[in-house]
CSV table of C-alpha atoms and ligand atoms in Angstrom, one decimal:
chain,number,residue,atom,x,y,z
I,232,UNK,CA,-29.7,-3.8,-63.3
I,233,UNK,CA,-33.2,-2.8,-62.4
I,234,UNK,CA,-35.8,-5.4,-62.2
I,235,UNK,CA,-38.8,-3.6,-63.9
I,236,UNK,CA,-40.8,-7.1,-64.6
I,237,UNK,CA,-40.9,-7.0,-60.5
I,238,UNK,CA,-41.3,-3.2,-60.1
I,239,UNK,CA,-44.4,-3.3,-62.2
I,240,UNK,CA,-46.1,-5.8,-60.2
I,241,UNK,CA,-45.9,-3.1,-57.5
I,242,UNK,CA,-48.2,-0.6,-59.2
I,243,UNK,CA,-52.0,-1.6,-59.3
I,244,UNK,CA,-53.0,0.6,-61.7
I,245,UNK,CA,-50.6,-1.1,-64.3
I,246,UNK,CA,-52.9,-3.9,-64.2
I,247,UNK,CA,-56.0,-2.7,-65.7
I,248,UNK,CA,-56.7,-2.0,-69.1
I,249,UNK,CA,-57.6,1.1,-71.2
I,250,UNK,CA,-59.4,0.0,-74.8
I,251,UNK,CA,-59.6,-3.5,-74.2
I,252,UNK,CA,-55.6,-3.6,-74.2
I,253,UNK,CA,-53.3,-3.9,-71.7
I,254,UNK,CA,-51.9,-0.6,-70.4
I,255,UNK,CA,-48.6,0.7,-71.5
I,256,UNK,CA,-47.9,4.3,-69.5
I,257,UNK,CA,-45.3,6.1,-71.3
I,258,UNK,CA,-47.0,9.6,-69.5
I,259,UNK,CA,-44.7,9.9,-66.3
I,260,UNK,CA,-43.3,12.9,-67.0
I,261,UNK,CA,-47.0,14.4,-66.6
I,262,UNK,CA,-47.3,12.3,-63.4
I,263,UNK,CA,-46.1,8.8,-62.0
I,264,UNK,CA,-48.2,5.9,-61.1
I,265,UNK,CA,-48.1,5.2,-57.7
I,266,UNK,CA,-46.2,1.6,-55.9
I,267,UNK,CA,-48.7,-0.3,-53.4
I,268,UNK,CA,-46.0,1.0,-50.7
I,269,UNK,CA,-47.3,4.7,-51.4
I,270,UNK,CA,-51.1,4.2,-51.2
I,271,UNK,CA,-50.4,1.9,-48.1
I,272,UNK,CA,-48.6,4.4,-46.2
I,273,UNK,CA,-51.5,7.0,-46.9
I,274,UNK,CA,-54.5,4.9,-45.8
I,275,UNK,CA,-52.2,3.8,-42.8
I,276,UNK,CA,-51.8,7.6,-42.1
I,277,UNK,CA,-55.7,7.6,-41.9
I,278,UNK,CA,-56.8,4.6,-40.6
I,279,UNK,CA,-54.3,4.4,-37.4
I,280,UNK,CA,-52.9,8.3,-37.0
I,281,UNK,CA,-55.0,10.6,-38.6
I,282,UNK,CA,-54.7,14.1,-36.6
I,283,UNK,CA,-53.6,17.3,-36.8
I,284,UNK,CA,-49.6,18.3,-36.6
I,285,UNK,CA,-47.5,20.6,-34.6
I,286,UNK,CA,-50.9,21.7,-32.6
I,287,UNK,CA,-51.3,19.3,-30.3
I,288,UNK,CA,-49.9,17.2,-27.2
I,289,UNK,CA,-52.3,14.2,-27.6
I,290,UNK,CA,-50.7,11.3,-28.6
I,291,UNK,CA,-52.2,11.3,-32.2
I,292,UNK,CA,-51.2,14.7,-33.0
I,293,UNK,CA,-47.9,13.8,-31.9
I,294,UNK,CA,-47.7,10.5,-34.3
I,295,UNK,CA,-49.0,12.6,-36.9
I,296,UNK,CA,-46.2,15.1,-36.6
I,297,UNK,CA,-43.6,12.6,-36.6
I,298,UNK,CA,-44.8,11.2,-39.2
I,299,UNK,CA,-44.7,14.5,-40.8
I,300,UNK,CA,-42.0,15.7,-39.6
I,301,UNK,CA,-40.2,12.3,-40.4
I,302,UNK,CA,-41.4,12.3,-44.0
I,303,UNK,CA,-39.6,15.8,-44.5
I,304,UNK,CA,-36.3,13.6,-43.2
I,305,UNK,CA,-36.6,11.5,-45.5
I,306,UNK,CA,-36.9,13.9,-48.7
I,307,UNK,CA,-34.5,15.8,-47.1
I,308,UNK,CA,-32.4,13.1,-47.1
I,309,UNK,CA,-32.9,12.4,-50.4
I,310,UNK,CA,-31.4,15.3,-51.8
I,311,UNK,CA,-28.8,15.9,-49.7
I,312,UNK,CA,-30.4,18.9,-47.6
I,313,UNK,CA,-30.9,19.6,-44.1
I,314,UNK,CA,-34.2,19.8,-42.6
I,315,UNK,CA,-34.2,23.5,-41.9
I,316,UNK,CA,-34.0,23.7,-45.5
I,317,UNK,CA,-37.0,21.3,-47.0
I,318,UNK,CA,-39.9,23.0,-47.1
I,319,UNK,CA,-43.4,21.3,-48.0
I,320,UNK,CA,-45.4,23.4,-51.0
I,321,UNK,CA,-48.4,22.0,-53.2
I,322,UNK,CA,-45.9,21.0,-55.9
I,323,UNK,CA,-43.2,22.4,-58.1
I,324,UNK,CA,-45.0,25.6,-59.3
I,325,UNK,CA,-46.0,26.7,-55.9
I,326,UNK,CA,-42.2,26.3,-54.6
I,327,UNK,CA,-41.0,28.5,-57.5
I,328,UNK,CA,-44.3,30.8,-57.2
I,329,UNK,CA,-42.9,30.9,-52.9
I,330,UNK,CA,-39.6,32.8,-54.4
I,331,UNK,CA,-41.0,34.7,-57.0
I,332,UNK,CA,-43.7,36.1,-54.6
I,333,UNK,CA,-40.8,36.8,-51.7
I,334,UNK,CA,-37.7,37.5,-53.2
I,335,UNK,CA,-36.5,41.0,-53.0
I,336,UNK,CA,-35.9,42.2,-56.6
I,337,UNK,CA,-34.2,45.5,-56.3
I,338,UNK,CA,-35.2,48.1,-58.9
I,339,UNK,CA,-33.7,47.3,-62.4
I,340,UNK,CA,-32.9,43.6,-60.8
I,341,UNK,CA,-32.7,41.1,-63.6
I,342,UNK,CA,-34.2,37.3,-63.9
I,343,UNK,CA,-32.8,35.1,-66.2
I,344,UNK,CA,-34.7,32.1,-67.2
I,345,UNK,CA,-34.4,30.1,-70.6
I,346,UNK,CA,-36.4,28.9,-73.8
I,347,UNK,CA,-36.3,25.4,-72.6
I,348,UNK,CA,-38.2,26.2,-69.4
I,349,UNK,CA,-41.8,25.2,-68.6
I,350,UNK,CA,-44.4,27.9,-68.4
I,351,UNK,CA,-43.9,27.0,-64.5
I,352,UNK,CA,-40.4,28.7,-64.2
I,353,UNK,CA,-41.2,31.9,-67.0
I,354,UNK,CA,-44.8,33.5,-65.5
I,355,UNK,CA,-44.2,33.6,-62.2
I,356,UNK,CA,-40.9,35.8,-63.3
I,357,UNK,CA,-43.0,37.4,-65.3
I,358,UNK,CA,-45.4,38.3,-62.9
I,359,UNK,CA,-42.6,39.2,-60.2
I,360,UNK,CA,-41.9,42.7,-61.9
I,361,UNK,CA,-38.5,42.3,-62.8
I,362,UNK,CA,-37.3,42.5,-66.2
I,363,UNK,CA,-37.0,38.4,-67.2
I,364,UNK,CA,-34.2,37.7,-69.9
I,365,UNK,CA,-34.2,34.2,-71.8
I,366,UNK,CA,-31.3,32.2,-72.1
I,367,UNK,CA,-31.4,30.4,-75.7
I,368,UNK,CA,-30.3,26.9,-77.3
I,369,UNK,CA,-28.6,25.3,-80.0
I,370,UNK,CA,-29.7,22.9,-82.7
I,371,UNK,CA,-29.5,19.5,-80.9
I,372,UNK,CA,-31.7,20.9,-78.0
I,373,UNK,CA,-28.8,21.9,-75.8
I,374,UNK,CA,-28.4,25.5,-73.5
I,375,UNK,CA,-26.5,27.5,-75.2
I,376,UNK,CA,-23.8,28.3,-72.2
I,377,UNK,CA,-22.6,31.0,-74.4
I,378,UNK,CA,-25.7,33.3,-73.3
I,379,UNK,CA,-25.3,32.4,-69.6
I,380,UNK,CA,-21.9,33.7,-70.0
I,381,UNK,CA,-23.0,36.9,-71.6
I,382,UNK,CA,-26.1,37.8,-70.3
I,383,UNK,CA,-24.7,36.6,-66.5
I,384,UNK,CA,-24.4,40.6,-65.0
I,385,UNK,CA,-24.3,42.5,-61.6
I,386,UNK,CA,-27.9,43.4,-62.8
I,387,UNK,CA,-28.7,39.8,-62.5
I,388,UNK,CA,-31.1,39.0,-59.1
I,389,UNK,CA,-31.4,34.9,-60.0
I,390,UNK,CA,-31.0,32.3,-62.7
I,391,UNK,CA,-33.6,30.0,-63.3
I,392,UNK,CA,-33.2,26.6,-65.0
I,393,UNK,CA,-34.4,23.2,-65.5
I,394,UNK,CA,-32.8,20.7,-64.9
I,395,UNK,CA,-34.1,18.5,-67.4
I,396,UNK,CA,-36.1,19.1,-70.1
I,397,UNK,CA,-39.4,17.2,-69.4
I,398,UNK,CA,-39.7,18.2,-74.0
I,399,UNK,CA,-36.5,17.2,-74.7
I,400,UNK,CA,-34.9,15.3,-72.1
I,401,UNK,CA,-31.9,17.4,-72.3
I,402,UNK,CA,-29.5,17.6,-68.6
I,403,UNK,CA,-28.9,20.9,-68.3
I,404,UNK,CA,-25.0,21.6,-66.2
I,405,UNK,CA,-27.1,23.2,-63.3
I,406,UNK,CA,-23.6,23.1,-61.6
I,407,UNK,CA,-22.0,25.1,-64.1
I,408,UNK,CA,-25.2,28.0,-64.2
I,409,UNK,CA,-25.0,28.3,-60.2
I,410,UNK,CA,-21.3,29.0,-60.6
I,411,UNK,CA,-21.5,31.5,-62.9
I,412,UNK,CA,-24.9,33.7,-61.2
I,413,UNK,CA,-22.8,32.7,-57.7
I,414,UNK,CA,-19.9,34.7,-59.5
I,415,UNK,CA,-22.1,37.8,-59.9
I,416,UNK,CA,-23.6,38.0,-56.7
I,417,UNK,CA,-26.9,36.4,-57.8
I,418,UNK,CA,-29.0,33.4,-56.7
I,419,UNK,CA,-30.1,30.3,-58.8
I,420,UNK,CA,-33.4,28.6,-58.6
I,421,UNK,CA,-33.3,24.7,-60.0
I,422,UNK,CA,-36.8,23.5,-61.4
I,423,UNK,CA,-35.7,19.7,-60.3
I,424,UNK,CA,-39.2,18.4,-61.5
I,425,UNK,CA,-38.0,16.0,-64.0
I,426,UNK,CA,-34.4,15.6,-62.6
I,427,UNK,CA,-35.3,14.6,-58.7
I,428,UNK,CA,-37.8,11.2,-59.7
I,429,UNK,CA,-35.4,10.2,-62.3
I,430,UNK,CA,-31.5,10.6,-60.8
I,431,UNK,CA,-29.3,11.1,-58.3
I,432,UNK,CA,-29.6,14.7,-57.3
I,433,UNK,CA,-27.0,16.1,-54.5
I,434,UNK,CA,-28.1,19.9,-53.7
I,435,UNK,CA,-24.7,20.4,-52.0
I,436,UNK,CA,-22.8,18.7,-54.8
I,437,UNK,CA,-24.7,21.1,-56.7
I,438,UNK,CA,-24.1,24.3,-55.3
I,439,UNK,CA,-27.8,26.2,-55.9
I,440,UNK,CA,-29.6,27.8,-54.0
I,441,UNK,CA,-33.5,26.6,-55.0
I,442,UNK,CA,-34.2,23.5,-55.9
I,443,UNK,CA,-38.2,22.9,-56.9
I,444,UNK,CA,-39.8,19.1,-57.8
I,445,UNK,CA,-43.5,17.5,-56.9
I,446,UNK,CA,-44.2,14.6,-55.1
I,447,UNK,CA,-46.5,13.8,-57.9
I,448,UNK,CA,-43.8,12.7,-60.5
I,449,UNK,CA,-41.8,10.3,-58.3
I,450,UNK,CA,-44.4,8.3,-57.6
I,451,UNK,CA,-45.7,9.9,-54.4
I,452,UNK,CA,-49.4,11.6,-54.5
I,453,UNK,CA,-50.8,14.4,-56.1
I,454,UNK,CA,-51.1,17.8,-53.6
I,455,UNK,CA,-47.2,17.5,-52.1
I,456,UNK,CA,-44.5,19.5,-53.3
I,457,UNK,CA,-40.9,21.0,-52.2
I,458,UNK,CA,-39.0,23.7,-52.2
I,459,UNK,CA,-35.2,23.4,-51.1
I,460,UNK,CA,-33.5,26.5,-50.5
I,461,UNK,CA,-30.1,26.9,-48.3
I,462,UNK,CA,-30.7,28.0,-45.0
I,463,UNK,CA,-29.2,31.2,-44.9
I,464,UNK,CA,-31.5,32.1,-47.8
I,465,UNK,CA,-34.4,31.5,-46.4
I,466,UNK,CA,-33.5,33.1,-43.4
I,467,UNK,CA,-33.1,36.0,-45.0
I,468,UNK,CA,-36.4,35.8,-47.2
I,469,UNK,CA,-40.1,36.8,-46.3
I,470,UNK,CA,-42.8,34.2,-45.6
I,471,UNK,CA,-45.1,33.8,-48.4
I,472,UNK,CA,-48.1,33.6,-47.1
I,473,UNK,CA,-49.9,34.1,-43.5
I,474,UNK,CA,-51.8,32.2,-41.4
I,475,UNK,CA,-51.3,29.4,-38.7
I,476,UNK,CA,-48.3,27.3,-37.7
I,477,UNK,CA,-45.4,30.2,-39.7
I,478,UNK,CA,-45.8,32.6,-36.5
I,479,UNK,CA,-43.6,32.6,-33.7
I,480,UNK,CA,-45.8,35.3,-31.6
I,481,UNK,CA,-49.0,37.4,-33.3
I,482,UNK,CA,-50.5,40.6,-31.3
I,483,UNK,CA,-52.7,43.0,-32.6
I,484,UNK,CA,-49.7,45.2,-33.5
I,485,UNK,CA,-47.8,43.2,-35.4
I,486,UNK,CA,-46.7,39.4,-36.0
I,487,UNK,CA,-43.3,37.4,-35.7
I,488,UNK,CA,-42.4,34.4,-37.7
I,489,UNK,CA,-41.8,30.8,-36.9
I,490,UNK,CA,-38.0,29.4,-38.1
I,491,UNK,CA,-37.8,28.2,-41.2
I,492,UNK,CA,-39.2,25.4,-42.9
I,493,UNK,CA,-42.5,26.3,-41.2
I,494,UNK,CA,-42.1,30.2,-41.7
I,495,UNK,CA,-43.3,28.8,-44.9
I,496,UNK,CA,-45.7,26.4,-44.4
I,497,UNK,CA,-49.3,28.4,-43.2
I,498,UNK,CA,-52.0,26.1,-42.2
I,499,UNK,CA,-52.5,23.1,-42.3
I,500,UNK,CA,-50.6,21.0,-44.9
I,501,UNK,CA,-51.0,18.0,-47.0
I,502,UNK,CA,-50.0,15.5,-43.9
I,503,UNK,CA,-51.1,12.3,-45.9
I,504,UNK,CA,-49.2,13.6,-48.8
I,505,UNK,CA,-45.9,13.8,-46.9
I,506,UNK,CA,-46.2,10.8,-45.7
I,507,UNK,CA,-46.8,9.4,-49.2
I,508,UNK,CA,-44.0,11.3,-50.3
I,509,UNK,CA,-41.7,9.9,-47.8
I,510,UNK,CA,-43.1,6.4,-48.5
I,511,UNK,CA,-42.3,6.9,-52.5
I,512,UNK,CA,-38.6,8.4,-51.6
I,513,UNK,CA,-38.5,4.9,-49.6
I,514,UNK,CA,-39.1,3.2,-52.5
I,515,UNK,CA,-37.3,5.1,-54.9
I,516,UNK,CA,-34.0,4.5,-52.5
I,517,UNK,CA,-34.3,0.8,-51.9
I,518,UNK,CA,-33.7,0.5,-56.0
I,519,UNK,CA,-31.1,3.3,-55.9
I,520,UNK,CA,-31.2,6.3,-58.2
I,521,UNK,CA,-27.7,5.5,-60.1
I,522,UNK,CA,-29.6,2.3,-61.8
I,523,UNK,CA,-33.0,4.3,-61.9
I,524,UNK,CA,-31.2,7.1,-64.2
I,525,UNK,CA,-29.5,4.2,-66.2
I,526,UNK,CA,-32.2,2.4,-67.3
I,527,UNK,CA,-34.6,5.0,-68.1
I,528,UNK,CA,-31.8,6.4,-70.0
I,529,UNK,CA,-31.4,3.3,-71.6
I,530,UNK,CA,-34.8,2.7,-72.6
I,531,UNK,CA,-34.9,6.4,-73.9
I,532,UNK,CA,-31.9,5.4,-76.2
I,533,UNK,CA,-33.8,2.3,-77.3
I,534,UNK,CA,-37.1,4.5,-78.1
I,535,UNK,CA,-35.1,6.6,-79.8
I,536,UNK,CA,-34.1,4.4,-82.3
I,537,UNK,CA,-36.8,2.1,-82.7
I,538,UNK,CA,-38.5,5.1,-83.5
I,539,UNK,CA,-36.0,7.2,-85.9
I,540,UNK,CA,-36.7,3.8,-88.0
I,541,UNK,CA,-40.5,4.4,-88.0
I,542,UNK,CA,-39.6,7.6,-89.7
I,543,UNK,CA,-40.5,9.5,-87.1
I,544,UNK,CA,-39.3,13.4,-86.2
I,545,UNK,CA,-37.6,13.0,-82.9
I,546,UNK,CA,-36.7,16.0,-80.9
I,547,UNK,CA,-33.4,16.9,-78.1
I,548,UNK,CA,-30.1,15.8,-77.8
I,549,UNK,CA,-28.5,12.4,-78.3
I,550,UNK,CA,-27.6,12.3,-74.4
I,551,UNK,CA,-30.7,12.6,-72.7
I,552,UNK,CA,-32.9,11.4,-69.5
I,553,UNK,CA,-35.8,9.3,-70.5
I,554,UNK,CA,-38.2,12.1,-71.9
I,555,UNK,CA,-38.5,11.4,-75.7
I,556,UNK,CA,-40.8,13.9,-78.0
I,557,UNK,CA,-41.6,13.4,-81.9
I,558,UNK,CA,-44.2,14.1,-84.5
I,559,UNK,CA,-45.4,11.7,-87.1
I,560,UNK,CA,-45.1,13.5,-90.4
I,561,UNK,CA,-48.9,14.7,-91.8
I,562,UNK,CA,-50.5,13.7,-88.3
I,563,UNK,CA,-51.7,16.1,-85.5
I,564,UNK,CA,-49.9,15.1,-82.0
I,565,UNK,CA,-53.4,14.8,-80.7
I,566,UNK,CA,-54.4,12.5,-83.4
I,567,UNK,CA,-51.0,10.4,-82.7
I,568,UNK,CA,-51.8,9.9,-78.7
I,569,UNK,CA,-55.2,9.5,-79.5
I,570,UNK,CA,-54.2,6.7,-82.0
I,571,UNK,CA,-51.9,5.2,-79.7
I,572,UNK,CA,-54.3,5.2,-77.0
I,573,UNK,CA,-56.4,2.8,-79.2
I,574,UNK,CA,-53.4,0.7,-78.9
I,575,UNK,CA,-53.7,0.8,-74.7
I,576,UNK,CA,-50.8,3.2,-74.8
I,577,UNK,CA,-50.9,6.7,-72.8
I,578,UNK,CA,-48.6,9.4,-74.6
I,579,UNK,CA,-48.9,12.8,-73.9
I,580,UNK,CA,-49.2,15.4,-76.2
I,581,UNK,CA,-49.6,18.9,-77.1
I,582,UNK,CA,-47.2,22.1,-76.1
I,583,UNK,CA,-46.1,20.5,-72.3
I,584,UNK,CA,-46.5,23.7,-70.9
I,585,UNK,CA,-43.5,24.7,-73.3
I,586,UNK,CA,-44.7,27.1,-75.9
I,587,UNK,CA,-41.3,29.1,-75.6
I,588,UNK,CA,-39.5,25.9,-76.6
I,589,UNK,CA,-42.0,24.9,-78.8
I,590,UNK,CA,-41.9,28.1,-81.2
I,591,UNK,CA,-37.9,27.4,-81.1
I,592,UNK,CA,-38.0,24.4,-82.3
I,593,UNK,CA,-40.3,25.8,-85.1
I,594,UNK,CA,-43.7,23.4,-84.1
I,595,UNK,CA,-47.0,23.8,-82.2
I,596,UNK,CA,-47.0,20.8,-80.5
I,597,UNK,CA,-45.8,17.0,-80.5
I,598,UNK,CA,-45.8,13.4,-79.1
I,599,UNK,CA,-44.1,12.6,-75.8
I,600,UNK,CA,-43.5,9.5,-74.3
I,601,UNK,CA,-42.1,9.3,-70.9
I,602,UNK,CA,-40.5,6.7,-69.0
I,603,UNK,CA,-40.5,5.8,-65.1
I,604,UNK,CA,-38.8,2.7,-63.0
I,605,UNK,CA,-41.9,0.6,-64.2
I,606,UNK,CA,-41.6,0.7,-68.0
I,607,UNK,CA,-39.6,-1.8,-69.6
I,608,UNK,CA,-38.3,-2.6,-72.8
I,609,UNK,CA,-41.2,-4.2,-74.1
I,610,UNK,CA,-43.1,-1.0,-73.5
I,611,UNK,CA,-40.7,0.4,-76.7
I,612,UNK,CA,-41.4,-1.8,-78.6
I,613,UNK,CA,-45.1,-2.0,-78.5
I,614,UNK,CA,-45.0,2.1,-78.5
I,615,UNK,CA,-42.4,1.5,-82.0
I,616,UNK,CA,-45.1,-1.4,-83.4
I,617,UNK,CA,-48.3,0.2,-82.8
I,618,UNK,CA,-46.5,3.8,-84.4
I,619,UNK,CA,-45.8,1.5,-87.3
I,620,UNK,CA,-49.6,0.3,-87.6
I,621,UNK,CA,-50.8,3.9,-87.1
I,622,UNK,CA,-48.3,5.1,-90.1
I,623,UNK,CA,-49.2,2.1,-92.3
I,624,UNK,CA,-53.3,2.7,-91.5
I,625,UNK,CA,-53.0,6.3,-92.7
I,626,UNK,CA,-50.4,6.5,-95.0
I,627,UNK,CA,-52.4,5.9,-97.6
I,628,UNK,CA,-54.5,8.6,-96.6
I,629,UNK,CA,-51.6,11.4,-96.0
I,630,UNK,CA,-50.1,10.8,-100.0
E,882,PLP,C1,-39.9,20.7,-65.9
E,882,PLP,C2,-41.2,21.0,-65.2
E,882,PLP,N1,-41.2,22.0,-64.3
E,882,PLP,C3,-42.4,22.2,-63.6
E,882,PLP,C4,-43.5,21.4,-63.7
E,882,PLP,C5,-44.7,21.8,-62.9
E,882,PLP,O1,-45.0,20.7,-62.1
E,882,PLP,P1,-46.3,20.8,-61.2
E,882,PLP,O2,-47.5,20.9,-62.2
E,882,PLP,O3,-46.4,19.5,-60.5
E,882,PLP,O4,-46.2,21.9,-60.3
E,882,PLP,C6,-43.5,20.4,-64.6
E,882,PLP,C7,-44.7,19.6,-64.9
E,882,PLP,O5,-44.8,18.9,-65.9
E,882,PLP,C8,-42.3,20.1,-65.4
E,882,PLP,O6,-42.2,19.1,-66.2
């Protein structure tokens, strides 16, 4: 089993205190705190290697491109990809805005997303020009397959899903959606941002074609993204934007590309960031992501029923990842997190970028707490307790 008592003493910023209390972050899913081993790595970068990449043949533009270029191993690794295939974007939203803005819809070409997505993977389908179709869900907070299986057609350009829920937690059989879009002809795109810091995730065992996460929510920095996508299809797909380091030759006349990743990477990129990233993979992989998935899942189970006995609603399926969303009956969300952060405890709250999946399950907005590699199970139980002081401070009030 995980150590999380140890893990925690890795993260500096779990030391301080918010209101006079300790601080308990149940707000991962938003963004991770970052281990010692991350920021290390980055002021490292700076202090001893600090230069540009690919430009140069001085020996710190060289250490600084192996650096990059070995960070981009390393995620690449991670997943299971090769390295022609991992390419460095801002974060999740950029790499799904990369294929929205370059993949070639043919007139009368069909997108279909879901209800359960983030606003992240339904605009920039929106804004693509073709016509976007929704897959829905059931009760418990589940895709309903069904749809996939109907609304699946020859029209259909690419599926995009989540993997997980970052509302509900659900798992979503990615596996199963590529399969069937693969059967028509069509692509699917993976939105792995709350799958990739919080499982085991295999591209190849997968079968998709995108996969999308941020550096940000697996404990690396803010500013680093990726953007998997099989060789062959991004071969075969546009750059996305122009500049330095995607060209291969540029005349007055006309321009050609660089292979990929770096077709897709113009400018100058978030060096530091890679390097963070790879330094966060690093750490993520020396606890292995088998007992990562397991004990957040575990501690989601726990919340879950510490807090269905505070009488709270609770929203998703029984089987989820450790993503766990409710409403206190009579209180505003905002007035719930704002409570709880009284308490030294950071929830998120409001529509998480869900307002789709929000109007399906019938609400504006909730609760959400979150868990990471650092919480712990005295961190749901002081989220259940200080719940149970909020409810018995305004009960009264609510009759
Ligand atoms: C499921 C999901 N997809 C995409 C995103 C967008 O991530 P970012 O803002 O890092 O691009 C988030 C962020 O919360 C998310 O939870």
């Amino acid at each position: 089993m995980l150590n999380a008592k140890k893990i925690k003493q890795d993260f500096p910023i779990l030391k301080r205190k918010t209101q006079g209390r300790q601080l308990c972050y149940l707000d991962s899913a938003a963004t991770s705190q970052k281990p010692r081993h991350v920021l290390k790595a980055m002021d490292d970068y700076y202090e001893k290697h600090n230069s540009n990449v690919h430009r140069g043949v001085h020996t710190l533009s060289e250490e600084a491109t192996e650096l990059y270029e070995g960070a981009r191993k390393k995620v690449a690794g991670f997943i299971n990809a090769g390295m022609k295939e991992m390419v460095f974007t801002k974060n999740a939203t950029e790499a799904i805005n990369l294929v929205s803005h370059t993949l070639d819809v043919k007139k009368g070409g069909e997108i279909l997303s879901s209800v359960m997505e983030h606003h992240s993977n339904i605009v920039p389908w929106q804004l693509c020009g073709a016509k976007v179709r929704y897959a829905g869900m059931d009760e418990n907070g589940n895709l309903d397959m069904g749809d996939y299986e109907k609304m699946i057609s020859e029209k259909t350009r690419l599926v995009a899903v989540t993997h997980v829920s970052n509302v509900l937690g659900t798992i979503n059989d990615v596996r199963r959606i590529a399969k069937l879009a693969h059967d028509v002809g069509a692509l699917c795109l993976v939105d792995g941002a709350q799958s990739v810091p919080h499982m085991p995730v295999d591209v190849k065992k997968l079968g998709v074609d995108f996969l999308a996460f941020s550096g940000h929510k697996m404990l690396g920095p803010t500013g680093i993204g990726c953007l998997y996508g099989k060789k062959e299809v991004l071969d075969s797909m546009m750059p996305f934007m122009g500049g330095g380091d995607m060209i291969r030759e540029v005349t007055l006349a006309k321009t050609t590309y660089n292979e990929v990743p770096h077709k897709f990477e113009a400018g100058t990129p978030d060096i530091a960031g890679a390097v963070g990233l790879g330094a966060a993979v690093d750490y993520l992989s020396s606890i292995g992501m088998g007992s990562v998935q397991k004990h957040e899942e575990i501690l989601a189970k726990r919340a879950v029923e510490e807090l269905s006995r505070q009488g709270v609603e609770i929203y998703g399926p029984k089987k989820r990842a450790g993503v766990v969303a409710f409403n206190v009956h009579g209180l505003h969300a905002h007035d719930v997190a704002s409570m709880l952060d009284e308490h030294g405890i950071a929830v998120r709250s409001g529509h998480h970028c869900a307002q789709p999946l929000m109007e399906r399950l019938g609400i504006s907005s909730s609760a959400r707490a979150s868990f990471c590699v650092y919480n712990d199970e005295r961190d749901v139980l002081k989220l259940a307790s200080s719940l149970r002081d909020i409810i018995d401070k305004v009960g009264g009030r609510l009759q």
